[in-house]
PDB file of C-alpha atoms in Angstrom:
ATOM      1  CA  UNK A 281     -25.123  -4.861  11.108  1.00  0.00           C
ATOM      2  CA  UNK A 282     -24.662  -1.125  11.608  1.00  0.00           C
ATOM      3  CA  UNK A 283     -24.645  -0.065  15.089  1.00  0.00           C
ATOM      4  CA  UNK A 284     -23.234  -3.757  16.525  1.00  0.00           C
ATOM      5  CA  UNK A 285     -19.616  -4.674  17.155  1.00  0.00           C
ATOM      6  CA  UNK A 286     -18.791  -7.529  15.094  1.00  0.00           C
ATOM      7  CA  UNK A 287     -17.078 -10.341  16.617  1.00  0.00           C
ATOM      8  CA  UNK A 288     -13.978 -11.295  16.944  1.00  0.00           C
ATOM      9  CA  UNK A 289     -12.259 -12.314  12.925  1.00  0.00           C
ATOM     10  CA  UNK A 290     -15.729 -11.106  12.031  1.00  0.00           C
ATOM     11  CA  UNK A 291     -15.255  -8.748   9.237  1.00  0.00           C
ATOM     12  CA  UNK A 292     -17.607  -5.344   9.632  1.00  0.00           C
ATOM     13  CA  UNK A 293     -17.401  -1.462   8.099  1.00  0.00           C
ATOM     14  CA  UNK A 294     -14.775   0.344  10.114  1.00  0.00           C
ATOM     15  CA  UNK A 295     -16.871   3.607  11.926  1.00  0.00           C
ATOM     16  CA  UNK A 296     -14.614   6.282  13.508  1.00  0.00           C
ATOM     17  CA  UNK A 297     -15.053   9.271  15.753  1.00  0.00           C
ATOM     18  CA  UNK A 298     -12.731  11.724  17.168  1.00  0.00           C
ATOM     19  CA  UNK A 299     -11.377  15.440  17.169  1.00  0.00           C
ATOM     20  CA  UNK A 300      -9.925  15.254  13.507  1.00  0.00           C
ATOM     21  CA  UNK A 301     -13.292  14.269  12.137  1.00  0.00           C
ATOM     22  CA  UNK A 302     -15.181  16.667   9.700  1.00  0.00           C
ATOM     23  CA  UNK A 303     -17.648  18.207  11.329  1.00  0.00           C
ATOM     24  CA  UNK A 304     -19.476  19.268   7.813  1.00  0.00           C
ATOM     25  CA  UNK A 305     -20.085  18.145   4.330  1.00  0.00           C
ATOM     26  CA  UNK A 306     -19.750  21.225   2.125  1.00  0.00           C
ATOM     27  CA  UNK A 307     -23.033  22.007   0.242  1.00  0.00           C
ATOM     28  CA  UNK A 308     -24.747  19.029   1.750  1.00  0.00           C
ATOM     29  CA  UNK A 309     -26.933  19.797   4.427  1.00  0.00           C
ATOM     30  CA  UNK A 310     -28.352  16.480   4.929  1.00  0.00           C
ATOM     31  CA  UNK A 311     -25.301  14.224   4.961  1.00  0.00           C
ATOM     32  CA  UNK A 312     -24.280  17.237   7.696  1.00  0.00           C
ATOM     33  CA  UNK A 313     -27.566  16.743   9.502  1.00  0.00           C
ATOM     34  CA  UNK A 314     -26.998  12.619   9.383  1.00  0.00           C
ATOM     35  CA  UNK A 315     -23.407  13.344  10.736  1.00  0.00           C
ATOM     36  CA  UNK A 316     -24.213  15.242  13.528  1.00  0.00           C
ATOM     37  CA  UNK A 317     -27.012  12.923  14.671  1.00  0.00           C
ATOM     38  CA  UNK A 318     -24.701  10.109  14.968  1.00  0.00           C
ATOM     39  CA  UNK A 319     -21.566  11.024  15.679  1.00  0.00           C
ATOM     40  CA  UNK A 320     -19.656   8.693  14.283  1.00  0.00           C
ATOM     41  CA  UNK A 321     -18.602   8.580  10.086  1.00  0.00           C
ATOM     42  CA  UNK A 322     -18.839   5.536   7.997  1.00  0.00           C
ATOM     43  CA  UNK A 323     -15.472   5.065   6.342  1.00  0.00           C
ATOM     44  CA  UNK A 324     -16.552   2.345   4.052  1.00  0.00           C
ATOM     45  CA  UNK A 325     -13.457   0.220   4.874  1.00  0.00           C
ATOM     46  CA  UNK A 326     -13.997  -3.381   5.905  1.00  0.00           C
ATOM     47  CA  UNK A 327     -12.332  -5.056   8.665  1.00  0.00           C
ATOM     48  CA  UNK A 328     -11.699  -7.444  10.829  1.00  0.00           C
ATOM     49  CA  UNK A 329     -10.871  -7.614  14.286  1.00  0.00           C
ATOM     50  CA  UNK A 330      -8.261 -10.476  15.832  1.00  0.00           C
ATOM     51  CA  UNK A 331      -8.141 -12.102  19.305  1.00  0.00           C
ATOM     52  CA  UNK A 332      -4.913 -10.200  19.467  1.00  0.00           C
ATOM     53  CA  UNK A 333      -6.791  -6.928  19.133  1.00  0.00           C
ATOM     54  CA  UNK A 334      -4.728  -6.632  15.321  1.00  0.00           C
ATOM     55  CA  UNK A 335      -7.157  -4.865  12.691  1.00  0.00           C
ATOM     56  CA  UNK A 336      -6.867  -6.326   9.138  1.00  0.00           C
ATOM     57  CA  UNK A 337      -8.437  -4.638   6.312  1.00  0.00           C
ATOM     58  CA  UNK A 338     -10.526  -6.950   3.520  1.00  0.00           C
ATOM     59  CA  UNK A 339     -11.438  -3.639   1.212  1.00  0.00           C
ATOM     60  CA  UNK A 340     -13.898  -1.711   0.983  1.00  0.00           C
ATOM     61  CA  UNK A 341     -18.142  -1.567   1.072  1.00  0.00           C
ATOM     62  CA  UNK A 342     -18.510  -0.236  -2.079  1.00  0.00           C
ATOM     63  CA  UNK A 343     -16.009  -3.178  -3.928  1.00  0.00           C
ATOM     64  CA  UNK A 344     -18.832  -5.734  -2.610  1.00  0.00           C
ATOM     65  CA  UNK A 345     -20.442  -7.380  -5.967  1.00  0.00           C
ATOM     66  CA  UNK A 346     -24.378  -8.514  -5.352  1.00  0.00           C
ATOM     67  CA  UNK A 347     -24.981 -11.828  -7.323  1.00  0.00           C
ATOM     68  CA  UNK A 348     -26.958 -14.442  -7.860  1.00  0.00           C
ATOM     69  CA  UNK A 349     -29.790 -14.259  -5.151  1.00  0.00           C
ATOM     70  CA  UNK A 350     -28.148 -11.633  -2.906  1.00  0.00           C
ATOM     71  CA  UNK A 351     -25.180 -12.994  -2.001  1.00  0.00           C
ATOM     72  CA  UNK A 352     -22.487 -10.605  -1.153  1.00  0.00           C
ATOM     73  CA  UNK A 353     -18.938 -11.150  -2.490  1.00  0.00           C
ATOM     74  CA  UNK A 354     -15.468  -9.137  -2.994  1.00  0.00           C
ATOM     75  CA  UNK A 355     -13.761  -9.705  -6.121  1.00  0.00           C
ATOM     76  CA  UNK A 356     -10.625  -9.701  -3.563  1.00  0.00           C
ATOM     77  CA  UNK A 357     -11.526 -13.595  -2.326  1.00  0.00           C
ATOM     78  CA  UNK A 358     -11.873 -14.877  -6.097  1.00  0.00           C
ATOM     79  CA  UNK A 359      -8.479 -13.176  -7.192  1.00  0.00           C
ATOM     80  CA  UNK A 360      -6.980 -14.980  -4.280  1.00  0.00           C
ATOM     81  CA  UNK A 361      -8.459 -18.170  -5.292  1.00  0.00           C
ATOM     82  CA  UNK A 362      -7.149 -17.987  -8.509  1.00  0.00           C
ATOM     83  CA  UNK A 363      -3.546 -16.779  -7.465  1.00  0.00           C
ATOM     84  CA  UNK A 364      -2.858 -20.248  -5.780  1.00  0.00           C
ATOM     85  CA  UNK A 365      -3.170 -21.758  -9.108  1.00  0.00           C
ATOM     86  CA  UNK A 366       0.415 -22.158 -10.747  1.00  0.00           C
ATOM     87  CA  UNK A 367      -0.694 -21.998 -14.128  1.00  0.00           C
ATOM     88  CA  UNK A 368      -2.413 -18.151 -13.284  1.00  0.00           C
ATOM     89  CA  UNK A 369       0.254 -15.721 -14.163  1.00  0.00           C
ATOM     90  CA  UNK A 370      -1.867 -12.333 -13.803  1.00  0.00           C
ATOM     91  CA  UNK A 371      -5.711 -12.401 -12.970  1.00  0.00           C
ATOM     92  CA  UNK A 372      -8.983  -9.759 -12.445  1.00  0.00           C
ATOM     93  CA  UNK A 373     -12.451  -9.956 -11.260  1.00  0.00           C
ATOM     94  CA  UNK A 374     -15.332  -7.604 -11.569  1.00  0.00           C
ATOM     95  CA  UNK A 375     -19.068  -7.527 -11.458  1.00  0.00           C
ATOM     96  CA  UNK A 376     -20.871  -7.160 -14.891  1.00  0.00           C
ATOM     97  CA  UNK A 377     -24.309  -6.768 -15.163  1.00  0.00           C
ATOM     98  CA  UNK A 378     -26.371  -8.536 -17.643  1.00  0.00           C
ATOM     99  CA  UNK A 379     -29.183  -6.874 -19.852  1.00  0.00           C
ATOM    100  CA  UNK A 380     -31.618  -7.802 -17.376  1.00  0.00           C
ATOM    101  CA  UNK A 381     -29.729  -6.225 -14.370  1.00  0.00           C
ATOM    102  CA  UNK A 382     -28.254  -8.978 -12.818  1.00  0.00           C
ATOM    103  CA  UNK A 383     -24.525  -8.660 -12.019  1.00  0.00           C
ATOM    104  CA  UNK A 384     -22.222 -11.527 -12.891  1.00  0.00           C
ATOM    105  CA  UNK A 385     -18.939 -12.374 -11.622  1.00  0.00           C
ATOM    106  CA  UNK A 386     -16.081 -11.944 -14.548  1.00  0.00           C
ATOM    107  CA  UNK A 387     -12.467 -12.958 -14.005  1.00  0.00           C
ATOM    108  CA  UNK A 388     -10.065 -11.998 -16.507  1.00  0.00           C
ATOM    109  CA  UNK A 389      -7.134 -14.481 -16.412  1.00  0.00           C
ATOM    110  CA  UNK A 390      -3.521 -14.354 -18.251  1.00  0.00           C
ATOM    111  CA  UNK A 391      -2.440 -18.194 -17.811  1.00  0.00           C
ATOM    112  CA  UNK A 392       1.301 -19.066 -18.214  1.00  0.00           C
ATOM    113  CA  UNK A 393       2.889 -19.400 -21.681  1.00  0.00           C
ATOM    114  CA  UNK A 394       3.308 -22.529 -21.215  1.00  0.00           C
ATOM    115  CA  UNK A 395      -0.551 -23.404 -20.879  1.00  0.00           C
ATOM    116  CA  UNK A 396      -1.764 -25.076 -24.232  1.00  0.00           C
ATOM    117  CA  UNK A 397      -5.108 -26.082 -23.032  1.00  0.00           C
ATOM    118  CA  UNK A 398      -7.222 -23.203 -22.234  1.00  0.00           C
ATOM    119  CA  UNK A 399      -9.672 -24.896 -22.315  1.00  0.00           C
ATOM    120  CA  UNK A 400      -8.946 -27.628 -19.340  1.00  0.00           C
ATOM    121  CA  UNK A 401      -7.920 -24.658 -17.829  1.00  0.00           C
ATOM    122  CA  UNK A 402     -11.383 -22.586 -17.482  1.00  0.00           C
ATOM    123  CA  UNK A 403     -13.073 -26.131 -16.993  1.00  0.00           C
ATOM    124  CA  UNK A 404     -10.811 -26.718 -13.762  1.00  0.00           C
ATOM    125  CA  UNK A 405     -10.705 -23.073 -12.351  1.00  0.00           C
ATOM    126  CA  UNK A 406     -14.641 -23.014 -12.368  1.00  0.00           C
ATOM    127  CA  UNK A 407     -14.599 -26.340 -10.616  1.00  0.00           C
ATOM    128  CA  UNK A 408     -12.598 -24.611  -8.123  1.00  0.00           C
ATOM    129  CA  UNK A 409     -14.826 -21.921  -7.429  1.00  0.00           C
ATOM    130  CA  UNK A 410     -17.961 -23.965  -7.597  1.00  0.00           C
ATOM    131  CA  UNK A 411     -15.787 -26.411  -4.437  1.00  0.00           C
ATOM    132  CA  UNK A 412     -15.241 -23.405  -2.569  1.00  0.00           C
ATOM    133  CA  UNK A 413     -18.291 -21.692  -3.074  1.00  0.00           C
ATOM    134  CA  UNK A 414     -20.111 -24.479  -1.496  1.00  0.00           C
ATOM    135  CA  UNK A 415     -17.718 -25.133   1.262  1.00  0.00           C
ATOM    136  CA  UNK A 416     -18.426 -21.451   2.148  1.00  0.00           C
ATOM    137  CA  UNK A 417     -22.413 -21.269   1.695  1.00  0.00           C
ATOM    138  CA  UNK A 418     -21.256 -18.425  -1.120  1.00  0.00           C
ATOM    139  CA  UNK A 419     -23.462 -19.079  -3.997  1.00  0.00           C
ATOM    140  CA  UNK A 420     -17.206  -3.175 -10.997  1.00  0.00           C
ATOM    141  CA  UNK A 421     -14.015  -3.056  -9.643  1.00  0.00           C
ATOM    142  CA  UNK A 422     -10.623  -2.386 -11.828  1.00  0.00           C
ATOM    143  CA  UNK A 423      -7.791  -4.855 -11.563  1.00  0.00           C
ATOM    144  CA  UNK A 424      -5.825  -1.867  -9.697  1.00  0.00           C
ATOM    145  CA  UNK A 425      -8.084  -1.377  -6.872  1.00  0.00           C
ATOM    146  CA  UNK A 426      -8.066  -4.891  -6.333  1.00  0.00           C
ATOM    147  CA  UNK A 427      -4.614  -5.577  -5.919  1.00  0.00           C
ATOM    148  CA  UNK A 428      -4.156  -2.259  -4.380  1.00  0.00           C
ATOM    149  CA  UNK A 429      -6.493  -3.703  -1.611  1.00  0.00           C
ATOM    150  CA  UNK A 430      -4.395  -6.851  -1.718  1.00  0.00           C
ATOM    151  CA  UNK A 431      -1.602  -5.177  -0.856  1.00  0.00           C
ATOM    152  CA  UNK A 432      -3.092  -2.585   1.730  1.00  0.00           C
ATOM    153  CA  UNK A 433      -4.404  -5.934   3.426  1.00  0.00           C
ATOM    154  CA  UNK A 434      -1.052  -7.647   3.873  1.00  0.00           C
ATOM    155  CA  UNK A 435       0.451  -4.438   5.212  1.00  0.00           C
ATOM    156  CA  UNK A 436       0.486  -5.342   9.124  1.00  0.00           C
ATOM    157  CA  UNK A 437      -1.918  -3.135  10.483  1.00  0.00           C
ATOM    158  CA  UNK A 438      -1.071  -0.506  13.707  1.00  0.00           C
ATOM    159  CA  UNK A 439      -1.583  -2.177  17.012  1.00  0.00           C
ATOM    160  CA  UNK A 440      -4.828  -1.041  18.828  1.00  0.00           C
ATOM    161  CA  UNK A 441      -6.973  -2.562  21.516  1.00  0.00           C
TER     162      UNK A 441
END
């Protein structure tokens, strides 16, 4: 919620302040005026906050796919789902919207050359995602800025309390 702290591990869009902020958005007088009035700029990065006071970054606002009834996903959680399977050698997810605007979750997987039945293999990978979809009450990015996000999370973030 915009304007509350989250909680601690609660993940939330990062707002900063400070000297080094722009003061302006060229040509743009009403982003400027919505600056000013608040004083603090959205930077559209998600994070979350540890006990510890360590910030981890989950990616970004705008990488959040809407599907199904409004549930709000990153295609970040899915890739990591499906990079715990052995037989998943490389693997992308992105939104795609249907003809009648609603946007479905895609994964693009490369399985191991080993793999003979595809087949068994989409059947058990969906079972997968159902399980954890309902353990979590969860009902277009490129491949890049995923694991670019992957690998900005993991990075051990500056100490700050």
């Amino acid at each position: 919620i915009y304007g509350k702290d989250a909680g601690v591990d609660e993940c939330g869009e990062l707002l900063a302040r400070g000297v080094g902020m722009a003061k302006l958005y060229c040509n743009d007088p009403e982003r400027t005026a919505d600056l000013e009035s608040r004083r603090w700029v959205r930077t559209g990065d998600v994070f979350s906050r540890s006990v510890d006071g360590y910030y981890t970054m989950h990616g970004r606002v705008d990488d959040l796919l809407k599907v199904g009834c409004g549930q709000w996903i990153t295609p970040v959680e899915l890739e990591d789902m499906l990079e715990s399977d052995p037989e998943v050698v490389e693997r992308a997810v992105v939104g795609r919207t249907s003809r009648d605007g609603i946007v479905n979750v895609c994964a693009f997987v490369v399985p191991v050359p080993e793999v003979r039945d595809i087949d068994g293999l989409i059947g058990r990978l969906r079972r997968v995602h159902e399980a954890a979809r309902s353990r979590s009450g969860h009902s277009g990015t490129s491949p890049v800025s995923a694991a670019d996000q992957r690998t900005r999370r993991e990075k051990p973030a500056a100490h700050s309390k």
